[in-house]
mmCIF file of C-alpha atoms and ligand atoms in Angstrom:
data_model
loop_
_atom_site.group_PDB
_atom_site.id
_atom_site.type_symbol
_atom_site.label_atom_id
_atom_site.label_comp_id
_atom_site.label_asym_id
_atom_site.label_seq_id
_atom_site.Cartn_x
_atom_site.Cartn_y
_atom_site.Cartn_z
ATOM 1 C CA MET A 40 4.006 -26.988 24.523
ATOM 2 C CA PRO A 41 5.564 -23.521 24.987
ATOM 3 C CA GLN A 42 3.463 -20.419 24.254
ATOM 4 C CA GLY A 43 3.463 -19.465 20.581
ATOM 5 C CA TYR A 44 4.709 -22.861 19.433
ATOM 6 C CA ASN A 45 2.717 -25.224 17.316
ATOM 7 C CA CYS A 46 3.648 -28.645 16.034
ATOM 8 C CA ARG A 47 2.254 -27.801 12.572
ATOM 9 C CA VAL A 48 4.722 -26.239 10.177
ATOM 10 C CA MET A 49 4.221 -23.772 7.334
ATOM 11 C CA ARG A 50 6.288 -22.267 4.528
ATOM 12 C CA ALA A 51 7.431 -18.681 5.041
ATOM 13 C CA LEU A 52 9.588 -16.339 2.969
ATOM 14 C CA THR A 53 12.724 -15.181 4.785
ATOM 15 C CA VAL A 54 15.251 -12.482 3.915
ATOM 16 C CA ASP A 55 18.602 -14.213 4.408
ATOM 17 C CA GLN A 56 20.688 -11.283 3.193
ATOM 18 C CA PRO A 57 19.319 -7.835 2.250
ATOM 19 C CA GLY A 58 20.710 -6.350 -0.953
ATOM 20 C CA ARG A 59 20.084 -5.697 -4.612
ATOM 21 C CA PRO A 60 19.202 -8.401 -5.269
ATOM 22 C CA PRO A 61 18.516 -9.809 -1.800
ATOM 23 C CA LYS A 62 19.017 -13.458 -0.848
ATOM 24 C CA LEU A 63 15.568 -14.851 -0.148
ATOM 25 C CA SER A 64 14.492 -18.362 0.722
ATOM 26 C CA VAL A 65 11.410 -20.282 1.792
ATOM 27 C CA LYS A 66 11.764 -22.055 5.123
ATOM 28 C CA GLU A 67 9.531 -24.287 7.180
ATOM 29 C CA ILE A 68 8.669 -22.771 10.537
ATOM 30 C CA PRO A 69 5.958 -23.466 13.116
ATOM 31 C CA VAL A 70 2.445 -22.204 12.401
ATOM 32 C CA PRO A 71 1.830 -19.377 14.921
ATOM 33 C CA VAL A 72 -0.634 -19.918 17.758
ATOM 34 C CA PRO A 73 -3.079 -16.989 18.040
ATOM 35 C CA GLY A 74 -3.108 -15.117 21.342
ATOM 36 C CA PRO A 75 -6.418 -14.543 23.222
ATOM 37 C CA GLU A 76 -7.237 -11.417 21.148
ATOM 38 C CA GLU A 77 -5.884 -12.741 17.847
ATOM 39 C CA ALA A 78 -7.079 -14.795 14.913
ATOM 40 C CA LEU A 79 -5.039 -17.284 12.897
ATOM 41 C CA VAL A 80 -5.457 -16.377 9.222
ATOM 42 C CA ARG A 81 -4.741 -18.748 6.326
ATOM 43 C CA VAL A 82 -3.129 -16.337 3.859
ATOM 44 C CA GLU A 83 -4.667 -16.429 0.371
ATOM 45 C CA GLY A 84 -3.025 -13.295 -1.025
ATOM 46 C CA CYS A 85 -0.358 -10.864 0.140
ATOM 47 C CA GLY A 86 0.583 -7.881 -2.001
ATOM 48 C CA PHE A 87 4.259 -7.110 -2.648
ATOM 49 C CA CYS A 88 4.528 -3.477 -1.554
ATOM 50 C CA HIS A 89 7.382 -1.095 -2.269
ATOM 51 C CA HIS A 90 7.837 -1.103 1.513
ATOM 52 C CA ASP A 91 8.770 -4.807 1.385
ATOM 53 C CA MET A 92 11.225 -4.122 -1.421
ATOM 54 C CA LEU A 93 12.919 -1.357 0.590
ATOM 55 C CA VAL A 94 13.407 -3.768 3.514
ATOM 56 C CA MET A 95 14.622 -6.568 1.232
ATOM 57 C CA SER A 96 17.121 -4.252 -0.429
ATOM 58 C CA GLY A 97 18.420 -2.997 2.934
ATOM 59 C CA THR A 98 17.317 0.619 2.277
ATOM 60 C CA LEU A 99 14.741 0.557 5.092
ATOM 61 C CA ARG A 100 15.971 -0.769 8.431
ATOM 62 C CA ARG A 101 14.382 1.399 11.095
ATOM 63 C CA GLY A 102 11.950 -0.534 13.300
ATOM 64 C CA VAL A 103 12.289 -3.731 11.291
ATOM 65 C CA ALA A 104 12.234 -6.701 13.686
ATOM 66 C CA PRO A 105 15.168 -9.080 13.089
ATOM 67 C CA GLY A 106 14.100 -12.035 10.955
ATOM 68 C CA VAL A 107 10.583 -10.660 10.569
ATOM 69 C CA ILE A 108 8.279 -12.165 7.925
ATOM 70 C CA LEU A 109 7.403 -9.314 5.559
ATOM 71 C CA GLY A 110 4.072 -8.545 3.889
ATOM 72 C CA HIS A 111 1.277 -6.266 5.152
ATOM 73 C CA GLU A 112 -1.269 -6.490 2.314
ATOM 74 C CA ILE A 113 -2.979 -9.612 3.569
ATOM 75 C CA SER A 114 -6.199 -11.357 2.612
ATOM 76 C CA GLY A 115 -7.177 -14.735 3.940
ATOM 77 C CA VAL A 116 -9.595 -16.920 5.816
ATOM 78 C CA VAL A 117 -9.851 -17.144 9.604
ATOM 79 C CA GLU A 118 -8.950 -20.639 10.684
ATOM 80 C CA GLN A 119 -8.881 -20.304 14.469
ATOM 81 C CA THR A 120 -9.691 -17.563 16.978
ATOM 82 C CA GLY A 121 -8.346 -16.698 20.436
ATOM 83 C CA SER A 122 -10.552 -17.024 23.519
ATOM 84 C CA GLN A 123 -11.445 -13.297 23.656
ATOM 85 C CA VAL A 124 -12.233 -12.782 19.962
ATOM 86 C CA THR A 125 -15.905 -11.895 19.548
ATOM 87 C CA THR A 126 -16.380 -10.441 16.043
ATOM 88 C CA LEU A 127 -14.695 -13.092 13.896
ATOM 89 C CA LYS A 128 -15.210 -16.825 13.476
ATOM 90 C CA PRO A 129 -13.499 -19.591 11.531
ATOM 91 C CA GLY A 130 -14.367 -19.388 7.846
ATOM 92 C CA ASP A 131 -14.630 -15.577 7.750
ATOM 93 C CA SER A 132 -12.826 -13.878 4.854
ATOM 94 C CA VAL A 133 -10.695 -11.020 6.147
ATOM 95 C CA VAL A 134 -8.141 -8.422 5.130
ATOM 96 C CA SER A 135 -5.734 -6.725 7.504
ATOM 97 C CA ILE A 136 -4.894 -3.081 7.981
ATOM 98 C CA LEU A 137 -1.173 -2.283 8.002
ATOM 99 C CA THR A 138 -0.595 -2.145 11.742
ATOM 100 C CA ASP A 139 -1.660 -4.111 14.753
ATOM 101 C CA ALA A 140 -4.180 -2.223 16.852
ATOM 102 C CA CYS A 141 -5.202 -2.628 20.497
ATOM 103 C CA GLY A 142 -8.818 -1.509 19.970
ATOM 104 C CA LYS A 143 -8.775 0.292 23.337
ATOM 105 C CA CYS A 144 -6.561 3.392 23.182
ATOM 106 C CA GLY A 145 -7.893 6.847 22.345
ATOM 107 C CA ARG A 146 -6.817 6.656 18.733
ATOM 108 C CA CYS A 147 -8.330 3.201 18.183
ATOM 109 C CA LEU A 148 -11.592 4.408 19.704
ATOM 110 C CA ALA A 149 -11.507 7.517 17.491
ATOM 111 C CA GLY A 150 -11.262 5.502 14.266
ATOM 112 C CA GLN A 151 -7.512 6.087 13.921
ATOM 113 C CA GLU A 152 -6.552 2.500 14.706
ATOM 114 C CA HIS A 153 -3.869 2.659 12.018
ATOM 115 C CA ARG A 154 -2.107 5.025 14.395
ATOM 116 C CA CYS A 155 -2.739 2.929 17.546
ATOM 117 C CA ARG A 156 -0.572 4.150 20.444
ATOM 118 C CA SER A 157 0.868 0.670 20.904
ATOM 119 C CA GLY A 158 0.683 -0.362 17.241
ATOM 120 C CA VAL A 159 3.592 -1.825 15.309
ATOM 121 C CA GLY A 160 3.704 -2.430 11.587
ATOM 122 C CA ILE A 161 2.543 -5.825 10.350
ATOM 123 C CA GLY A 162 5.308 -7.328 8.210
ATOM 124 C CA HIS A 163 7.684 -4.810 9.772
ATOM 125 C CA GLY A 164 7.706 -4.910 13.594
ATOM 126 C CA ARG A 165 5.747 -8.184 13.751
ATOM 127 C CA ASN A 166 5.300 -11.073 11.348
ATOM 128 C CA GLY A 167 3.312 -10.477 8.180
ATOM 129 C CA GLY A 168 1.744 -12.414 5.346
ATOM 130 C CA PHE A 169 4.578 -13.758 3.186
ATOM 131 C CA ALA A 170 3.767 -17.127 4.765
ATOM 132 C CA GLU A 171 0.984 -19.682 4.714
ATOM 133 C CA TYR A 172 -0.414 -18.424 8.033
ATOM 134 C CA VAL A 173 -0.276 -15.300 10.166
ATOM 135 C CA ALA A 174 -1.715 -14.552 13.613
ATOM 136 C CA LEU A 175 -3.171 -11.037 13.810
ATOM 137 C CA PRO A 176 -5.158 -9.022 16.362
ATOM 138 C CA GLU A 177 -8.919 -9.094 15.858
ATOM 139 C CA PHE A 178 -8.973 -5.310 15.708
ATOM 140 C CA SER A 179 -6.516 -5.240 12.771
ATOM 141 C CA LEU A 180 -8.768 -7.433 10.650
ATOM 142 C CA VAL A 181 -11.723 -6.346 8.543
ATOM 143 C CA ARG A 182 -14.328 -8.946 7.592
ATOM 144 C CA VAL A 183 -15.079 -8.846 3.857
ATOM 145 C CA SER A 184 -17.017 -12.107 3.373
ATOM 146 C CA ASP A 185 -20.131 -10.220 2.253
ATOM 147 C CA GLN A 186 -18.297 -8.039 -0.263
ATOM 148 C CA LEU A 187 -16.631 -10.847 -2.229
ATOM 149 C CA ASN A 188 -18.124 -11.238 -5.692
ATOM 150 C CA ASP A 189 -17.104 -11.482 -9.348
ATOM 151 C CA SER A 190 -15.200 -8.192 -9.204
ATOM 152 C CA LEU A 191 -13.590 -8.821 -5.802
ATOM 153 C CA GLY A 192 -11.979 -12.218 -5.293
ATOM 154 C CA MET A 193 -9.891 -13.402 -2.371
ATOM 155 C CA ILE A 194 -6.587 -12.506 -4.047
ATOM 156 C CA SER A 195 -7.562 -9.051 -5.276
ATOM 157 C CA ALA A 196 -9.009 -8.367 -1.793
ATOM 158 C CA SER A 197 -5.412 -8.288 -0.528
ATOM 159 C CA LEU A 198 -5.150 -4.808 -2.111
ATOM 160 C CA LEU A 199 -8.122 -3.309 -0.223
ATOM 161 C CA ALA A 200 -6.066 -1.824 2.641
ATOM 162 C CA CYS A 201 -2.762 -1.062 0.937
ATOM 163 C CA PRO A 202 -2.721 0.252 -1.738
ATOM 164 C CA MET A 203 -6.460 0.967 -2.287
ATOM 165 C CA GLY A 204 -7.435 2.252 1.171
ATOM 166 C CA VAL A 205 -4.097 4.050 1.462
ATOM 167 C CA ALA A 206 -4.855 5.841 -1.820
ATOM 168 C CA LEU A 207 -8.380 6.699 -0.658
ATOM 169 C CA GLN A 208 -7.062 8.130 2.579
ATOM 170 C CA ALA A 209 -4.643 10.401 0.719
ATOM 171 C CA ALA A 210 -7.146 11.509 -1.931
ATOM 172 C CA GLN A 211 -10.283 11.793 0.167
ATOM 173 C CA SER A 212 -9.339 12.298 3.830
ATOM 174 C CA VAL A 213 -6.043 14.190 3.502
ATOM 175 C CA ALA A 214 -6.156 16.053 0.162
ATOM 176 C CA GLN A 215 -9.955 16.394 0.374
ATOM 177 C CA ILE A 216 -10.168 16.479 -3.400
ATOM 178 C CA GLN A 217 -13.187 18.335 -4.735
ATOM 179 C CA PRO A 218 -15.010 17.566 -8.006
ATOM 180 C CA GLY A 219 -13.422 19.318 -10.955
ATOM 181 C CA GLU A 220 -10.033 19.869 -9.340
ATOM 182 C CA THR A 221 -6.913 18.999 -11.295
ATOM 183 C CA VAL A 222 -4.874 16.309 -9.570
ATOM 184 C CA VAL A 223 -1.409 15.137 -10.566
ATOM 185 C CA VAL A 224 -0.537 11.546 -9.584
ATOM 186 C CA THR A 225 3.150 10.630 -9.775
ATOM 187 C CA GLY A 226 4.337 7.055 -10.187
ATOM 188 C CA ALA A 227 0.914 6.516 -11.703
ATOM 189 C CA GLY A 228 1.729 3.090 -13.133
ATOM 190 C CA GLY A 229 2.960 1.678 -9.831
ATOM 191 C CA GLY A 230 0.929 -0.331 -7.344
ATOM 192 C CA LEU A 231 0.028 2.693 -5.245
ATOM 193 C CA GLY A 232 -0.213 5.075 -8.208
ATOM 194 C CA VAL A 233 -2.765 3.125 -10.274
ATOM 195 C CA HIS A 234 -5.083 3.089 -7.285
ATOM 196 C CA ALA A 235 -4.438 6.765 -6.487
ATOM 197 C CA VAL A 236 -5.490 7.591 -10.069
ATOM 198 C CA GLN A 237 -8.722 5.684 -9.479
ATOM 199 C CA ALA A 238 -9.331 7.219 -6.044
ATOM 200 C CA ALA A 239 -8.924 10.766 -7.397
ATOM 201 C CA THR A 240 -11.101 9.959 -10.412
ATOM 202 C CA SER A 241 -13.836 8.573 -8.151
ATOM 203 C CA LEU A 242 -13.911 11.946 -6.384
ATOM 204 C CA GLY A 243 -14.538 13.735 -9.661
ATOM 205 C CA ALA A 244 -11.030 15.064 -10.267
ATOM 206 C CA ARG A 245 -9.350 15.703 -13.584
ATOM 207 C CA VAL A 246 -6.333 13.423 -13.198
ATOM 208 C CA LEU A 247 -2.974 14.029 -14.847
ATOM 209 C CA ALA A 248 -1.164 10.730 -14.493
ATOM 210 C CA VAL A 249 2.642 10.857 -14.557
ATOM 211 C CA THR A 250 4.583 7.730 -15.437
ATOM 212 C CA SER A 251 8.138 7.162 -16.588
ATOM 213 C CA SER A 252 7.268 3.847 -18.258
ATOM 214 C CA PRO A 253 6.363 4.306 -21.933
ATOM 215 C CA GLU A 254 4.907 0.786 -21.993
ATOM 216 C CA LYS A 255 2.337 1.847 -19.400
ATOM 217 C CA LEU A 256 1.030 4.687 -21.550
ATOM 218 C CA GLY A 257 -2.395 3.689 -22.750
ATOM 219 C CA SER A 258 -3.042 1.432 -19.748
ATOM 220 C CA LEU A 259 -3.757 4.349 -17.434
ATOM 221 C CA ALA A 260 -6.382 6.165 -19.481
ATOM 222 C CA PRO A 261 -9.092 3.536 -18.900
ATOM 223 C CA LEU A 262 -8.529 3.929 -15.141
ATOM 224 C CA GLY A 263 -9.374 7.611 -15.296
ATOM 225 C CA GLY A 264 -6.054 9.307 -16.084
ATOM 226 C CA GLU A 265 -7.150 12.049 -18.447
ATOM 227 C CA GLU A 266 -3.690 13.039 -19.583
ATOM 228 C CA ILE A 267 -0.765 10.684 -19.503
ATOM 229 C CA LEU A 268 2.625 12.327 -19.303
ATOM 230 C CA HIS A 269 5.713 10.373 -20.091
ATOM 231 C CA THR A 270 8.407 12.064 -18.051
ATOM 232 C CA GLY A 271 11.607 10.173 -18.713
ATOM 233 C CA GLU A 272 14.263 12.694 -17.720
ATOM 234 C CA LEU A 273 11.970 15.644 -18.416
ATOM 235 C CA ASP A 274 10.515 18.013 -15.833
ATOM 236 C CA PHE A 275 6.834 17.109 -15.962
ATOM 237 C CA SER A 276 5.782 20.384 -14.300
ATOM 238 C CA GLU A 277 6.164 22.142 -17.663
ATOM 239 C CA MET A 278 3.543 19.819 -19.080
ATOM 240 C CA VAL A 279 1.271 20.231 -16.073
ATOM 241 C CA LEU A 280 1.430 24.028 -16.414
ATOM 242 C CA ALA A 281 0.778 23.791 -20.152
ATOM 243 C CA LEU A 282 -2.299 21.622 -19.514
ATOM 244 C CA THR A 283 -3.689 23.923 -16.811
ATOM 245 C CA GLU A 284 -3.298 27.323 -18.498
ATOM 246 C CA ASP A 285 -0.302 27.988 -16.233
ATOM 247 C CA GLU A 286 -2.409 27.565 -13.075
ATOM 248 C CA GLY A 287 -0.823 24.327 -11.912
ATOM 249 C CA ALA A 288 -2.604 21.474 -10.174
ATOM 250 C CA ALA A 289 -4.785 21.908 -7.085
ATOM 251 C CA VAL A 290 -3.421 18.648 -5.694
ATOM 252 C CA VAL A 291 -0.343 16.518 -6.271
ATOM 253 C CA LEU A 292 -0.598 12.947 -4.948
ATOM 254 C CA ASP A 293 3.052 11.950 -4.902
ATOM 255 C CA THR A 294 3.948 8.270 -4.564
ATOM 256 C CA VAL A 295 7.634 8.671 -5.487
ATOM 257 C CA GLY A 296 9.106 11.320 -3.178
ATOM 258 C CA SER A 297 12.460 13.075 -3.314
ATOM 259 C CA PRO A 298 13.535 12.175 -6.883
ATOM 260 C CA LEU A 299 10.459 13.990 -8.250
ATOM 261 C CA PHE A 300 10.094 16.670 -5.569
ATOM 262 C CA PRO A 301 11.277 19.646 -7.687
ATOM 263 C CA SER A 302 8.772 18.787 -10.443
ATOM 264 C CA SER A 303 5.965 17.943 -8.005
ATOM 265 C CA TRP A 304 6.479 21.247 -6.216
ATOM 266 C CA ARG A 305 6.561 23.305 -9.419
ATOM 267 C CA SER A 306 3.345 21.595 -10.569
ATOM 268 C CA LEU A 307 1.396 22.927 -7.602
ATOM 269 C CA ALA A 308 -1.128 25.776 -7.989
ATOM 270 C CA GLN A 309 -1.675 28.657 -5.558
ATOM 271 C CA PHE A 310 -3.396 27.194 -2.451
ATOM 272 C CA GLY A 311 -2.298 23.745 -3.676
ATOM 273 C CA ARG A 312 -1.956 20.621 -1.556
ATOM 274 C CA LEU A 313 1.036 18.378 -2.020
ATOM 275 C CA VAL A 314 0.349 14.992 -0.422
ATOM 276 C CA LEU A 315 3.416 12.834 0.147
ATOM 277 C CA MET A 316 2.562 9.114 0.080
ATOM 278 C CA GLY A 317 5.860 7.443 -0.704
ATOM 279 C CA GLU A 318 9.610 7.999 -0.545
ATOM 280 C CA VAL A 319 11.680 5.682 -2.673
ATOM 281 C CA ALA A 320 15.126 7.145 -2.070
ATOM 282 C CA GLY A 321 15.233 8.406 1.528
ATOM 283 C CA ARG A 322 17.082 11.569 0.548
ATOM 284 C CA PRO A 323 16.540 15.155 1.778
ATOM 285 C CA VAL A 324 15.115 17.768 -0.583
ATOM 286 C CA GLU A 325 15.830 21.454 -0.820
ATOM 287 C CA ILE A 326 13.144 24.093 -0.718
ATOM 288 C CA ASN A 327 13.013 27.766 0.090
ATOM 289 C CA LEU A 328 10.326 27.995 2.795
ATOM 290 C CA ALA A 329 9.179 31.351 1.413
ATOM 291 C CA GLU A 330 7.884 29.486 -1.611
ATOM 292 C CA ILE A 331 5.501 27.514 0.596
ATOM 293 C CA ILE A 332 4.351 30.704 2.314
ATOM 294 C CA PHE A 333 3.722 32.747 -0.811
ATOM 295 C CA ARG A 334 2.016 29.894 -2.593
ATOM 296 C CA ASP A 335 -0.275 29.407 0.453
ATOM 297 C CA ALA A 336 0.576 25.758 -0.077
ATOM 298 C CA ARG A 337 0.011 22.792 2.178
ATOM 299 C CA VAL A 338 2.515 19.965 2.281
ATOM 300 C CA LEU A 339 0.891 16.927 3.856
ATOM 301 C CA GLY A 340 1.954 13.406 4.723
ATOM 302 C CA SER A 341 -0.358 10.411 4.441
ATOM 303 C CA SER A 342 0.253 6.769 5.297
ATOM 304 C CA GLY A 343 -1.667 3.816 6.613
ATOM 305 C CA VAL A 344 -5.384 3.221 6.469
ATOM 306 C CA SER A 345 -8.260 2.877 8.920
ATOM 307 C CA ARG A 346 -10.709 -0.035 9.012
ATOM 308 C CA ALA A 347 -13.482 2.266 7.797
ATOM 309 C CA LEU A 348 -11.602 3.121 4.622
ATOM 310 C CA VAL A 349 -10.887 -0.566 3.951
ATOM 311 C CA GLN A 350 -14.627 -1.174 4.169
ATOM 312 C CA GLN A 351 -15.242 1.797 1.880
ATOM 313 C CA ALA A 352 -12.754 0.409 -0.661
ATOM 314 C CA ALA A 353 -14.505 -2.983 -0.574
ATOM 315 C CA GLY A 354 -17.853 -1.289 -1.219
ATOM 316 C CA MET A 355 -16.427 0.755 -4.088
ATOM 317 C CA VAL A 356 -15.032 -2.365 -5.758
ATOM 318 C CA SER A 357 -18.384 -4.155 -5.388
ATOM 319 C CA ARG A 358 -20.106 -1.188 -7.036
ATOM 320 C CA GLY A 359 -17.516 -0.986 -9.833
ATOM 321 C CA GLU A 360 -16.149 2.390 -8.681
ATOM 322 C CA MET A 361 -12.595 1.121 -8.178
ATOM 323 C CA ASP A 362 -10.789 -1.868 -9.604
ATOM 324 C CA PRO A 363 -8.006 -3.724 -7.782
ATOM 325 C CA ILE A 364 -5.175 -4.009 -10.297
ATOM 326 C CA VAL A 365 -3.243 -7.231 -9.734
ATOM 327 C CA SER A 366 -0.437 -7.422 -12.261
ATOM 328 C CA GLN A 367 0.655 -10.985 -11.597
ATOM 329 C CA THR A 368 0.642 -13.601 -8.822
ATOM 330 C CA PHE A 369 3.705 -15.426 -7.526
ATOM 331 C CA ARG A 370 4.492 -18.398 -5.334
ATOM 332 C CA LEU A 371 6.729 -17.585 -2.348
ATOM 333 C CA GLU A 372 9.388 -19.698 -4.063
ATOM 334 C CA ASP A 373 9.517 -17.194 -6.948
ATOM 335 C CA ALA A 374 10.118 -14.144 -4.764
ATOM 336 C CA GLU A 375 13.479 -13.302 -6.337
ATOM 337 C CA THR A 376 11.819 -13.049 -9.757
ATOM 338 C CA ALA A 377 9.117 -10.840 -8.268
ATOM 339 C CA PHE A 378 11.781 -8.653 -6.651
ATOM 340 C CA SER A 379 13.594 -8.088 -9.917
ATOM 341 C CA LEU A 380 10.346 -7.200 -11.730
ATOM 342 C CA LEU A 381 9.406 -4.694 -9.034
ATOM 343 C CA ALA A 382 12.942 -3.256 -8.864
ATOM 344 C CA ARG A 383 12.749 -2.570 -12.627
ATOM 345 C CA ARG A 384 9.292 -0.999 -12.141
ATOM 346 C CA GLN A 385 7.885 -3.416 -14.680
ATOM 347 C CA PRO A 386 4.444 -4.236 -13.287
ATOM 348 C CA LEU A 387 1.348 -2.149 -13.875
ATOM 349 C CA GLY A 388 -0.400 -2.472 -10.526
ATOM 350 C CA ARG A 389 0.493 -4.924 -7.788
ATOM 351 C CA LEU A 390 2.382 -8.196 -7.690
ATOM 352 C CA VAL A 391 0.680 -10.521 -5.212
ATOM 353 C CA PHE A 392 2.069 -13.591 -3.459
ATOM 354 C CA THR A 393 -0.244 -16.578 -3.100
ATOM 355 C CA PRO A 394 1.398 -18.548 -0.299
ATOM 356 C CA GLN A 395 -0.867 -21.605 -0.224
ATOM 357 C CA PRO A 396 0.597 -24.793 -1.755
ATOM 358 C CA GLY A 397 -0.650 -25.277 -5.286
ATOM 359 C CA ALA A 398 -1.532 -21.573 -5.785
ATOM 360 C CA GLY A 399 0.574 -19.171 -7.815
HETATM 361 ZN ZN1 ZN B 711 1.657 -1.691 1.118
HETATM 362 ZN ZN1 ZN B 712 -4.900 1.282 20.094
#
């Protein structure tokens, strides 16, 4: 039997033609064989990230392996381990970080395995979790068996890395939000945004949650959003300034990017930190650099998540400090419906695929 081939087959979601809408189908392909440092994971849940939508629609192409199986928000159960795997065994419940990681380079050893020197994106440069099984490096997997309980099930665990850990990284490690600071979260009703609201709230911030979906107003307040601003076509910075006695916000956690940049920038206080977490349009923005200088502002990027933050997110969920918001689950066969819901920004929180037969 050739390397990487297995006589067992599984169902996997494939992108036959990118577009809006894309042509998607479920095909039977061989179950992957884990390499010596990999584990074969039976996928129980895989979140449908905006990243996946950008690839499906053809907006994001760079670094995408041809024919790759998408999906990087993976939870599942280890079914088989490679000969050199030492920390995982069959039956362990795991979630993956967003990239594969060698576990040996300087960054991996420094706790920055999400920026591994040889790392490629899971569900981007190598196959991801929109399939019944995925083979992943041991070092990209975090064991969560002990954290599963009534508030954290196998499906909601798929959100622990992205978007929950990603939100924690931006709020805690990058923005370094301090108690009492005012924090604006844009795209607050989206999968990343609802968890960014919670992450900022958990750090003691006053959160101004910005959403363009009137139907989501009222759903964000219980998550910690103190003021909910419905932007529509309006410039929300006027409202932020009005709510902060013209000071502006100490931090803007921006999950939307260029379409909201003018408002996000104008919302920022002196010494403010603008943390960019998402870019939905891929377009340049215009700014006079003097404005950054004289505002003593910091413009920061944040993506990915380390294993430590995934573990922190799991602990926070167990203690009731954060809540994974799964909007709806879908079978792989219903991916086109899920795409159209996400494209219309309908869901509050995350859509999650449940690839196992009989789930959904
Ligand atoms: Zn994601
Ligand atoms: Zn590495």
